[in-house]
Tab-separated table of C-alpha atoms in Angstrom:
chain	number	residue	atom	x	y	z
U	1	UNK	CA	30.400	-67.376	40.125
U	2	UNK	CA	32.406	-64.803	40.479
U	3	UNK	CA	31.086	-60.795	39.026
U	4	UNK	CA	33.568	-59.289	36.656
U	5	UNK	CA	33.372	-55.590	35.920
U	6	UNK	CA	34.681	-53.384	32.930
U	7	UNK	CA	35.373	-49.895	32.244
U	8	UNK	CA	36.066	-47.494	29.857
U	9	UNK	CA	38.008	-48.267	27.316
U	10	UNK	CA	38.245	-52.099	28.446
U	11	UNK	CA	34.576	-52.095	28.775
U	12	UNK	CA	34.610	-51.129	25.008
U	13	UNK	CA	36.534	-53.173	23.215
U	14	UNK	CA	35.185	-56.842	25.794
U	15	UNK	CA	31.983	-55.141	24.282
U	16	UNK	CA	30.420	-55.234	27.825
U	17	UNK	CA	29.924	-53.804	30.805
U	18	UNK	CA	30.552	-56.800	32.655
U	19	UNK	CA	29.785	-60.395	32.680
U	20	UNK	CA	29.387	-63.730	35.243
U	21	UNK	CA	32.590	-65.950	34.858
U	22	UNK	CA	33.556	-69.165	36.987
U	23	UNK	CA	35.919	-69.328	39.615
U	24	UNK	CA	39.842	-70.373	37.732
U	25	UNK	CA	42.006	-72.090	39.017
U	26	UNK	CA	43.690	-71.129	40.689
U	27	UNK	CA	40.966	-68.783	41.712
U	28	UNK	CA	42.914	-65.979	40.810
U	29	UNK	CA	42.728	-62.212	39.809
U	30	UNK	CA	45.933	-63.341	36.886
U	31	UNK	CA	43.998	-67.284	36.628
U	32	UNK	CA	40.348	-65.303	35.900
U	33	UNK	CA	41.748	-62.886	33.367
U	34	UNK	CA	43.481	-65.268	31.300
U	35	UNK	CA	40.484	-67.494	31.459
U	36	UNK	CA	38.168	-64.502	29.958
U	37	UNK	CA	40.631	-63.825	27.555
U	38	UNK	CA	40.545	-67.343	26.448
U	39	UNK	CA	36.924	-66.945	26.091
U	40	UNK	CA	36.844	-64.540	22.490
U	41	UNK	CA	38.852	-62.355	20.945
U	42	UNK	CA	37.300	-58.993	22.172
U	43	UNK	CA	37.464	-59.828	25.195
U	44	UNK	CA	41.635	-61.315	24.160
U	45	UNK	CA	41.473	-57.790	22.890
U	46	UNK	CA	40.406	-55.985	25.821
U	47	UNK	CA	42.589	-57.330	29.074
U	48	UNK	CA	46.261	-56.928	27.257
U	49	UNK	CA	48.128	-54.160	27.028
U	50	UNK	CA	48.720	-52.148	30.621
U	51	UNK	CA	45.464	-52.861	32.463
U	52	UNK	CA	44.576	-52.329	35.667
U	53	UNK	CA	43.048	-54.996	38.576
U	54	UNK	CA	40.795	-53.849	41.344
U	55	UNK	CA	38.904	-57.049	43.401
U	56	UNK	CA	36.025	-56.112	45.787
U	57	UNK	CA	37.030	-52.465	44.951
U	58	UNK	CA	39.634	-52.398	46.139
U	59	UNK	CA	43.013	-52.416	43.590
U	60	UNK	CA	45.048	-55.874	43.313
U	61	UNK	CA	47.280	-57.174	41.455
U	62	UNK	CA	47.005	-61.019	39.366
U	63	UNK	CA	47.797	-62.686	43.028
U	64	UNK	CA	45.191	-61.484	44.853
U	65	UNK	CA	43.189	-64.674	44.987
U	66	UNK	CA	39.513	-64.284	44.531
U	67	UNK	CA	35.817	-66.432	45.655
U	68	UNK	CA	32.285	-67.286	44.601
U	69	UNK	CA	30.474	-63.613	45.402
U	70	UNK	CA	33.924	-61.799	44.718
U	71	UNK	CA	33.992	-58.380	42.357
U	72	UNK	CA	36.571	-58.704	39.918
U	73	UNK	CA	37.100	-55.304	37.908
U	74	UNK	CA	39.158	-54.746	34.688
U	75	UNK	CA	40.273	-50.594	34.043
U	76	UNK	CA	42.850	-48.814	31.852
U	77	UNK	CA	44.946	-46.162	33.957
U	78	UNK	CA	42.952	-43.778	35.335
U	79	UNK	CA	42.465	-40.204	34.131
U	80	UNK	CA	40.052	-37.732	36.203
U	81	UNK	CA	40.375	-34.631	38.221
W	1	UNK	CA	34.394	-34.795	55.275
W	2	UNK	CA	32.820	-35.492	52.196
W	3	UNK	CA	33.363	-36.453	48.934
W	4	UNK	CA	30.079	-36.860	46.285
W	5	UNK	CA	30.386	-38.553	42.404
W	6	UNK	CA	27.322	-36.892	40.342
W	7	UNK	CA	26.233	-35.181	37.130
W	8	UNK	CA	24.433	-32.317	38.543
W	9	UNK	CA	26.499	-29.117	38.230
W	10	UNK	CA	27.894	-27.947	41.148
W	11	UNK	CA	27.669	-23.911	42.420
W	12	UNK	CA	30.613	-22.111	44.592
W	13	UNK	CA	29.143	-20.877	47.465
W	14	UNK	CA	27.023	-24.225	48.614
W	15	UNK	CA	30.464	-25.665	48.846
W	16	UNK	CA	32.147	-23.196	50.487
W	17	UNK	CA	29.398	-22.741	52.793
W	18	UNK	CA	29.207	-27.052	53.418
W	19	UNK	CA	33.124	-27.133	53.988
W	20	UNK	CA	33.232	-24.045	56.634
W	21	UNK	CA	30.094	-25.795	58.926
W	22	UNK	CA	33.371	-27.491	60.100
W	23	UNK	CA	35.996	-26.053	59.494
W	24	UNK	CA	35.271	-22.601	61.249
W	25	UNK	CA	34.076	-24.077	64.731
W	26	UNK	CA	37.400	-26.192	64.691
W	27	UNK	CA	38.995	-22.475	63.803
W	28	UNK	CA	39.666	-22.856	60.370
W	29	UNK	CA	41.871	-19.092	59.558
W	30	UNK	CA	42.205	-20.678	55.616
W	31	UNK	CA	40.687	-22.096	53.121
W	32	UNK	CA	41.219	-23.030	49.699
W	33	UNK	CA	39.304	-24.455	46.472
W	34	UNK	CA	40.457	-25.231	43.321
W	35	UNK	CA	37.628	-25.971	40.536
W	36	UNK	CA	38.908	-27.977	37.369
W	37	UNK	CA	37.152	-26.835	34.493
W	38	UNK	CA	36.556	-28.417	30.050
W	39	UNK	CA	38.873	-26.919	28.365
W	40	UNK	CA	37.630	-26.082	25.110
W	41	UNK	CA	41.244	-27.747	22.903
W	42	UNK	CA	43.715	-30.521	23.281
W	43	UNK	CA	46.879	-31.133	21.594
W	44	UNK	CA	45.276	-32.357	18.403
W	45	UNK	CA	42.655	-28.679	17.963
W	46	UNK	CA	39.464	-27.944	19.601
W	47	UNK	CA	37.243	-30.523	21.526
W	48	UNK	CA	33.570	-30.189	22.242
W	49	UNK	CA	33.278	-31.292	25.155
W	50	UNK	CA	34.272	-34.501	27.411
W	51	UNK	CA	32.848	-37.352	28.615
W	52	UNK	CA	33.277	-38.940	32.464
W	53	UNK	CA	32.757	-42.530	33.533
W	54	UNK	CA	33.126	-43.829	36.440
W	55	UNK	CA	33.020	-46.942	38.858
W	56	UNK	CA	30.330	-46.606	41.655
W	57	UNK	CA	31.379	-47.762	44.541
W	58	UNK	CA	35.095	-47.676	44.370
W	59	UNK	CA	35.342	-44.615	43.285
W	60	UNK	CA	33.646	-43.105	45.921
W	61	UNK	CA	35.008	-44.945	48.412
W	62	UNK	CA	39.016	-43.949	46.388
W	63	UNK	CA	37.864	-40.373	46.596
W	64	UNK	CA	37.313	-40.610	51.099
W	65	UNK	CA	40.454	-42.705	51.107
W	66	UNK	CA	42.200	-39.882	49.733
W	67	UNK	CA	40.593	-37.162	52.608
W	68	UNK	CA	41.601	-39.193	55.309
W	69	UNK	CA	45.057	-39.349	53.614
W	70	UNK	CA	44.729	-35.659	52.993
W	71	UNK	CA	44.029	-35.470	56.495
W	72	UNK	CA	46.789	-37.002	58.555
W	73	UNK	CA	49.240	-35.779	56.238
W	74	UNK	CA	48.242	-32.167	56.808
W	75	UNK	CA	47.644	-29.504	59.196
W	76	UNK	CA	44.029	-29.867	57.412
W	77	UNK	CA	40.576	-29.238	60.302
W	78	UNK	CA	38.773	-30.653	57.171
W	79	UNK	CA	38.113	-31.283	53.003
W	80	UNK	CA	36.035	-32.122	50.430
W	81	UNK	CA	35.788	-33.546	47.616
W	82	UNK	CA	32.690	-32.751	44.331
W	83	UNK	CA	33.827	-35.292	41.056
W	84	UNK	CA	31.381	-34.835	38.158
W	85	UNK	CA	30.890	-37.284	36.129
W	86	UNK	CA	28.812	-38.248	31.907
W	87	UNK	CA	28.808	-35.250	29.215
W	88	UNK	CA	30.119	-32.127	29.804
W	89	UNK	CA	30.695	-29.164	28.624
W	90	UNK	CA	33.468	-27.384	27.565
W	91	UNK	CA	34.091	-24.451	30.534
W	92	UNK	CA	31.941	-26.484	32.701
W	93	UNK	CA	32.547	-27.446	35.861
W	94	UNK	CA	33.955	-30.771	36.820
W	95	UNK	CA	35.995	-31.499	40.336
W	96	UNK	CA	35.410	-28.704	43.100
W	97	UNK	CA	38.035	-29.506	45.809
W	98	UNK	CA	38.724	-27.795	49.655
W	99	UNK	CA	40.087	-27.391	52.619
W	100	UNK	CA	40.205	-25.564	55.347
W	101	UNK	CA	43.386	-25.450	57.791
W	102	UNK	CA	44.287	-22.479	61.137
W	103	UNK	CA	46.871	-22.342	58.951
W	104	UNK	CA	47.168	-21.036	55.192
W	105	UNK	CA	50.537	-22.883	54.181
W	106	UNK	CA	48.771	-26.619	54.488
W	107	UNK	CA	45.468	-25.427	53.210
W	108	UNK	CA	47.423	-24.929	50.193
W	109	UNK	CA	49.438	-27.492	50.425
W	110	UNK	CA	46.457	-30.630	50.855
W	111	UNK	CA	44.520	-29.428	48.102
W	112	UNK	CA	47.564	-29.365	46.282
W	113	UNK	CA	47.817	-32.428	46.882
W	114	UNK	CA	44.695	-34.102	46.005
W	115	UNK	CA	44.391	-32.902	43.254
W	116	UNK	CA	47.606	-34.911	42.232
W	117	UNK	CA	46.948	-37.599	44.165
W	118	UNK	CA	43.190	-37.427	42.682
W	119	UNK	CA	44.498	-37.476	38.953
W	120	UNK	CA	46.524	-40.413	39.386
W	121	UNK	CA	44.406	-42.044	41.376
W	122	UNK	CA	40.901	-42.662	41.753
W	123	UNK	CA	39.019	-44.741	39.152
W	124	UNK	CA	37.666	-42.045	36.542
W	125	UNK	CA	38.157	-42.068	32.815
W	126	UNK	CA	37.791	-38.635	30.984
W	127	UNK	CA	36.849	-39.411	27.140
W	128	UNK	CA	37.016	-35.875	24.889
W	129	UNK	CA	34.668	-35.087	21.907
W	130	UNK	CA	36.337	-34.210	18.623
W	131	UNK	CA	33.470	-33.550	15.928
W	132	UNK	CA	31.389	-36.858	16.326
W	133	UNK	CA	33.967	-38.892	17.830
W	134	UNK	CA	35.315	-40.052	21.274
W	135	UNK	CA	39.280	-40.391	21.506
W	136	UNK	CA	39.610	-41.615	25.750
W	137	UNK	CA	42.383	-39.327	27.154
W	138	UNK	CA	45.514	-41.411	27.414
W	139	UNK	CA	46.738	-41.066	31.572
W	140	UNK	CA	49.929	-39.309	31.640
W	141	UNK	CA	51.217	-42.061	34.510
W	142	UNK	CA	53.853	-44.444	33.928
W	143	UNK	CA	53.479	-46.334	36.147
W	144	UNK	CA	49.916	-46.146	37.418
W	145	UNK	CA	49.173	-49.404	39.476
W	146	UNK	CA	52.177	-47.628	41.629
W	147	UNK	CA	50.291	-44.068	41.484
W	148	UNK	CA	46.866	-46.038	42.583
W	149	UNK	CA	48.250	-48.419	44.770
W	150	UNK	CA	49.249	-45.391	47.175
W	151	UNK	CA	45.367	-44.460	48.024
W	152	UNK	CA	45.934	-48.635	49.623
W	153	UNK	CA	48.671	-47.323	52.086
W	154	UNK	CA	46.440	-46.995	55.177
W	155	UNK	CA	43.632	-49.866	54.266
W	156	UNK	CA	43.440	-53.715	54.705
W	157	UNK	CA	45.016	-54.733	52.150
W	158	UNK	CA	43.497	-57.588	51.411
W	159	UNK	CA	45.030	-57.334	47.349
W	160	UNK	CA	48.991	-57.668	48.520
W	161	UNK	CA	48.480	-60.757	51.598
W	162	UNK	CA	47.664	-62.548	48.515
A	1	UNK	CA	42.695	-8.551	36.857
A	2	UNK	CA	40.886	-6.672	40.185
A	3	UNK	CA	41.437	-5.305	43.356
A	4	UNK	CA	39.525	-4.432	45.855
A	5	UNK	CA	39.224	-2.525	49.233
A	6	UNK	CA	36.185	-2.812	50.662
A	7	UNK	CA	34.513	-2.283	53.864
A	8	UNK	CA	31.361	-4.842	53.319
A	9	UNK	CA	31.127	-8.702	53.235
A	10	UNK	CA	31.767	-10.200	50.421
A	11	UNK	CA	29.972	-12.855	48.173
A	12	UNK	CA	31.967	-16.469	46.960
A	13	UNK	CA	29.770	-17.292	44.646
A	14	UNK	CA	30.280	-13.044	42.715
A	15	UNK	CA	33.839	-13.292	43.119
A	16	UNK	CA	34.497	-16.478	41.553
A	17	UNK	CA	32.026	-15.500	38.124
A	18	UNK	CA	33.649	-11.982	38.352
A	19	UNK	CA	37.542	-14.065	38.148
A	20	UNK	CA	35.855	-16.571	35.523
A	21	UNK	CA	34.528	-13.559	33.379
A	22	UNK	CA	37.747	-13.067	32.387
A	23	UNK	CA	39.459	-16.331	32.543
A	24	UNK	CA	36.834	-18.417	30.743
A	25	UNK	CA	38.027	-17.212	27.563
A	26	UNK	CA	41.580	-17.637	27.985
A	27	UNK	CA	41.322	-21.326	28.340
A	28	UNK	CA	41.869	-21.651	32.097
A	29	UNK	CA	41.358	-24.996	33.301
A	30	UNK	CA	41.990	-24.692	37.079
A	31	UNK	CA	40.724	-22.076	39.429
A	32	UNK	CA	42.353	-21.688	42.668
A	33	UNK	CA	40.597	-19.729	45.290
A	34	UNK	CA	42.069	-18.345	49.195
A	35	UNK	CA	39.677	-16.827	51.072
A	36	UNK	CA	40.739	-15.632	55.040
A	37	UNK	CA	39.146	-15.504	58.674
A	38	UNK	CA	38.852	-14.013	61.536
A	39	UNK	CA	40.631	-16.220	63.870
A	40	UNK	CA	38.814	-15.930	66.659
A	41	UNK	CA	41.558	-16.236	69.698
A	42	UNK	CA	45.567	-15.012	69.494
A	43	UNK	CA	48.973	-16.436	71.781
A	44	UNK	CA	46.744	-15.083	74.754
A	45	UNK	CA	43.267	-17.217	74.224
A	46	UNK	CA	39.955	-15.682	72.961
A	47	UNK	CA	39.453	-12.572	71.006
A	48	UNK	CA	35.999	-10.647	69.923
A	49	UNK	CA	36.765	-9.609	66.303
A	50	UNK	CA	39.127	-6.941	64.457
A	51	UNK	CA	39.927	-3.629	62.824
A	52	UNK	CA	41.686	-2.777	59.862
A	53	UNK	CA	42.751	-0.202	58.564
A	54	UNK	CA	44.786	1.226	55.362
A	55	UNK	CA	46.431	3.684	52.935
A	56	UNK	CA	44.108	4.975	50.428
A	57	UNK	CA	45.431	5.484	47.316
A	58	UNK	CA	48.388	3.229	48.426
A	59	UNK	CA	47.401	0.178	50.135
A	60	UNK	CA	45.255	-0.289	45.929
A	61	UNK	CA	48.936	0.304	44.233
A	62	UNK	CA	50.407	-1.963	45.869
A	63	UNK	CA	47.607	-4.468	44.981
A	64	UNK	CA	47.647	-3.760	41.725
A	65	UNK	CA	51.310	-4.149	41.335
A	66	UNK	CA	50.443	-7.279	43.477
A	67	UNK	CA	48.546	-8.577	40.374
A	68	UNK	CA	51.143	-7.512	37.778
A	69	UNK	CA	53.740	-8.547	39.845
A	70	UNK	CA	51.660	-12.353	39.619
A	71	UNK	CA	51.259	-12.621	36.299
A	72	UNK	CA	54.472	-12.195	35.207
A	73	UNK	CA	55.862	-14.165	37.533
A	74	UNK	CA	53.171	-17.192	36.652
A	75	UNK	CA	52.149	-18.626	33.476
A	76	UNK	CA	48.421	-17.120	35.182
A	77	UNK	CA	45.560	-15.739	32.433
A	78	UNK	CA	43.691	-13.897	35.698
A	79	UNK	CA	44.067	-12.943	39.237
A	80	UNK	CA	42.187	-10.661	41.255
A	81	UNK	CA	42.072	-9.480	44.712
A	82	UNK	CA	39.469	-8.029	47.532
A	83	UNK	CA	40.410	-7.359	50.869
A	84	UNK	CA	38.308	-5.820	53.608
A	85	UNK	CA	38.734	-3.232	56.037
A	86	UNK	CA	36.989	-1.070	59.316
A	87	UNK	CA	36.105	-3.578	62.142
A	88	UNK	CA	35.091	-7.443	61.332
A	89	UNK	CA	33.733	-10.174	63.861
A	90	UNK	CA	34.632	-13.768	64.630
A	91	UNK	CA	34.994	-15.029	61.412
A	92	UNK	CA	34.623	-13.486	59.302
A	93	UNK	CA	35.543	-13.343	55.921
A	94	UNK	CA	38.962	-10.482	56.030
A	95	UNK	CA	40.630	-12.098	52.485
A	96	UNK	CA	39.800	-13.578	49.296
A	97	UNK	CA	42.295	-13.945	46.510
A	98	UNK	CA	41.345	-15.602	43.453
A	99	UNK	CA	44.050	-16.920	40.902
A	100	UNK	CA	43.049	-19.090	37.181
A	101	UNK	CA	45.404	-21.291	34.958
A	102	UNK	CA	45.586	-23.578	32.252
A	103	UNK	CA	47.780	-24.714	34.331
A	104	UNK	CA	46.553	-26.048	38.385
A	105	UNK	CA	50.099	-26.163	39.427
A	106	UNK	CA	50.721	-22.198	38.214
A	107	UNK	CA	46.784	-21.389	39.269
A	108	UNK	CA	48.548	-22.918	43.452
A	109	UNK	CA	51.483	-21.214	42.926
A	110	UNK	CA	50.105	-17.211	41.849
A	111	UNK	CA	47.045	-17.912	44.810
A	112	UNK	CA	49.868	-18.947	47.497
A	113	UNK	CA	51.871	-16.152	46.048
A	114	UNK	CA	49.700	-13.556	45.999
A	115	UNK	CA	48.913	-14.660	50.215
A	116	UNK	CA	52.562	-14.278	50.527
A	117	UNK	CA	53.656	-11.167	49.814
A	118	UNK	CA	50.240	-9.669	50.862
A	119	UNK	CA	51.332	-9.958	54.480
A	120	UNK	CA	54.210	-8.929	53.938
A	121	UNK	CA	53.945	-6.186	51.750
A	122	UNK	CA	50.797	-4.272	51.233
A	123	UNK	CA	49.768	-1.830	53.641
A	124	UNK	CA	47.027	-2.712	55.762
A	125	UNK	CA	47.410	-2.846	59.820
A	126	UNK	CA	45.419	-4.977	61.491
A	127	UNK	CA	44.131	-4.859	65.420
A	128	UNK	CA	42.925	-7.845	67.880
A	129	UNK	CA	39.880	-6.637	70.217
A	130	UNK	CA	39.948	-8.404	73.860
A	131	UNK	CA	37.141	-7.045	75.950
A	132	UNK	CA	37.625	-3.409	75.699
A	133	UNK	CA	41.366	-3.710	74.513
A	134	UNK	CA	42.211	-3.665	71.630
A	135	UNK	CA	46.268	-4.629	70.579
A	136	UNK	CA	48.858	-4.186	67.147
A	137	UNK	CA	49.153	-7.328	65.659
A	138	UNK	CA	52.856	-7.634	65.917
A	139	UNK	CA	54.094	-7.952	62.609
A	140	UNK	CA	56.396	-10.898	61.143
A	141	UNK	CA	58.692	-9.937	59.548
A	142	UNK	CA	62.035	-9.022	60.630
A	143	UNK	CA	62.912	-6.694	57.651
A	144	UNK	CA	59.459	-4.884	56.606
A	145	UNK	CA	61.497	-2.810	54.646
A	146	UNK	CA	62.903	-4.566	52.533
A	147	UNK	CA	59.903	-7.256	51.956
A	148	UNK	CA	57.618	-4.196	51.086
A	149	UNK	CA	60.589	-3.035	48.621
A	150	UNK	CA	60.050	-5.981	46.211
A	151	UNK	CA	56.684	-4.371	45.379
A	152	UNK	CA	58.508	-1.845	43.191
A	153	UNK	CA	60.909	-4.219	41.841
A	154	UNK	CA	59.255	-3.308	38.674
A	155	UNK	CA	58.035	0.640	39.320
A	156	UNK	CA	59.449	3.878	38.042
A	157	UNK	CA	61.280	4.267	41.972
A	158	UNK	CA	61.417	7.376	42.500
A	159	UNK	CA	62.380	7.527	45.989
A	160	UNK	CA	65.942	5.301	45.016
A	161	UNK	CA	66.682	7.732	42.819
A	162	UNK	CA	66.913	10.009	45.275
L	1	UNK	CA	54.016	23.144	52.634
L	2	UNK	CA	53.712	18.945	52.604
L	3	UNK	CA	50.856	16.646	53.525
L	4	UNK	CA	51.763	14.307	55.742
L	5	UNK	CA	49.770	11.595	56.814
L	6	UNK	CA	50.641	8.643	59.990
L	7	UNK	CA	48.823	5.085	60.054
L	8	UNK	CA	47.979	2.312	62.925
L	9	UNK	CA	50.046	2.421	65.578
L	10	UNK	CA	51.699	6.005	64.640
L	11	UNK	CA	48.232	7.407	63.769
L	12	UNK	CA	47.823	6.846	67.858
L	13	UNK	CA	51.215	7.811	69.201
L	14	UNK	CA	51.157	11.253	67.074
L	15	UNK	CA	47.334	11.546	68.407
L	16	UNK	CA	46.631	12.802	64.674
L	17	UNK	CA	45.856	10.867	60.793
L	18	UNK	CA	48.692	13.431	59.545
L	19	UNK	CA	49.474	17.401	59.801
L	20	UNK	CA	50.696	19.770	56.756
L	21	UNK	CA	54.770	20.955	57.608
L	22	UNK	CA	56.775	23.136	56.383
L	23	UNK	CA	59.319	22.238	53.437
L	24	UNK	CA	62.709	21.509	55.800
L	25	UNK	CA	66.572	21.268	55.106
L	26	UNK	CA	67.703	19.363	53.925
L	27	UNK	CA	64.243	18.832	51.933
L	28	UNK	CA	64.588	14.564	52.731
L	29	UNK	CA	61.919	12.285	54.310
L	30	UNK	CA	64.900	11.730	56.917
L	31	UNK	CA	65.313	15.705	57.337
L	32	UNK	CA	61.391	16.108	57.747
L	33	UNK	CA	60.700	13.150	60.385
L	34	UNK	CA	63.675	14.703	62.653
L	35	UNK	CA	61.936	17.939	62.472
L	36	UNK	CA	58.178	16.231	63.534
L	37	UNK	CA	59.906	14.119	66.149
L	38	UNK	CA	61.485	17.838	67.312
L	39	UNK	CA	57.849	19.165	67.206
L	40	UNK	CA	55.950	17.429	70.216
L	41	UNK	CA	57.082	14.233	72.159
L	42	UNK	CA	54.230	12.523	71.110
L	43	UNK	CA	56.345	12.479	67.853
L	44	UNK	CA	58.643	11.756	68.669
L	45	UNK	CA	56.452	8.715	69.815
L	46	UNK	CA	55.371	7.930	66.880
L	47	UNK	CA	57.937	7.782	64.787
L	48	UNK	CA	60.751	6.457	66.979
L	49	UNK	CA	62.011	2.952	66.359
L	50	UNK	CA	60.835	0.817	63.297
L	51	UNK	CA	58.445	2.820	61.034
L	52	UNK	CA	58.077	2.689	57.038
L	53	UNK	CA	58.057	5.625	55.120
L	54	UNK	CA	56.204	6.378	52.191
L	55	UNK	CA	56.611	8.897	49.218
L	56	UNK	CA	53.777	9.875	46.937
L	57	UNK	CA	52.512	6.914	48.347
L	58	UNK	CA	54.963	4.827	47.629
L	59	UNK	CA	57.959	2.838	49.950
L	60	UNK	CA	61.022	5.172	50.809
L	61	UNK	CA	63.971	5.736	52.810
L	62	UNK	CA	64.644	8.861	54.356
L	63	UNK	CA	67.564	10.269	51.747
L	64	UNK	CA	63.881	9.916	49.721
L	65	UNK	CA	63.862	14.402	47.830
L	66	UNK	CA	60.850	16.409	48.933
L	67	UNK	CA	59.174	19.061	47.097
L	68	UNK	CA	56.683	21.914	48.281
L	69	UNK	CA	52.378	19.634	47.389
L	70	UNK	CA	54.256	16.073	47.903
L	71	UNK	CA	52.519	13.610	50.118
L	72	UNK	CA	54.773	11.567	52.967
L	73	UNK	CA	52.919	9.120	55.052
L	74	UNK	CA	54.818	6.830	58.273
L	75	UNK	CA	53.191	3.635	59.630
L	76	UNK	CA	54.559	0.791	61.384
L	77	UNK	CA	54.808	-3.005	59.573
L	78	UNK	CA	52.171	-4.128	57.867
L	79	UNK	CA	50.187	-7.109	59.256
L	80	UNK	CA	46.335	-7.780	56.665
L	81	UNK	CA	45.957	-11.054	55.017
């Protein structure tokens, strides 16, 4: 399984702080995102649009490869400071 | 260097003193601090406080990377960042940045750089309360991925090798 | 706005709080402070403290004018300057400048401007002690009169009418 | 009389913090400076070279007119901050 985390608007739209997901095929962050979006309409709402992705707490893109035990996060553009 | 994410308020004097512990023995002659406060209004009118969410682990790591970048780009001897999270009232302190250098220009530039980059690239999200409603603040950066990718330039970038 | 010349040391927290008294009700979201410290060396080697002389009356008036200039040039809601005089040990605090604005860029620019102008145009003179000898620090500005004349631009300039 | 003040190197070279001087002819800061320089070798040392002048605590130049009771100061370029 892969540990998935949601933050801010993405978390609220998803209705969850995170979820454990099976490794997608191909094993990439982009495929994981597609897999989650097909899982429920709230996940689809949460993950469409301008969403950033992090792999093991480092910003990444859809092509990034993932493995069992990894942590993947989805969140909106940042607004701190 | 020190970077912390915390809910509790911070003391100007305590953070200044903490910065000086390493800065003074290294010949610092110039200390610059920046403090961000919760403003009591936005474009739509008055607000009643904000709420800040972060990504435990990644946020601290982004702040550490930001301090390393500032140190390699500017001639500073010490720097620190404190960012609060959770619910904060109007006028509360949100963020503190301190830089120390032998020369004032570098201390000013480094502090400006840290704040500019922090706002674009550290995983923290802000909600503003108006009445009983809290709205997420919209990001200003047009290409937020590009803004954040900057933070990775010093790191072993496993993502781009994929 | 506040400007003071004093021998006694100052507290970061007290000055920050003093700045906020007027800044916060005016919507300040950004506070920048600069602190200058006595460095323990110069081009010739180690030093043992400094001594600062000023022109009572004219120095305070120059600091007031500087704050007015900063306020008219930059979008700031509050600013303050404290400058110490007399004998100061290595690492002691010499000068503090604080600026408050709705936007951080203006606070940074105003603080930078105040320090740059202060060093060129406020009547304060510095001696450095090396052993039993104290040497006056040489001015950096090539045309000091021009640098100082800038301070007069907002005033009724009786000198230039002569 | 005019109140004359010296600061920093100028004060040390002059060997005095200040002096009361009669109104010079013409009644200008520049003429006052010449009058003081002719008064003693230490005043001459103090007031030659790159010395700034202030009239009633405002920076001025040699042409600035002065009157009885005014305050005139001589000092080197500033080095505070």
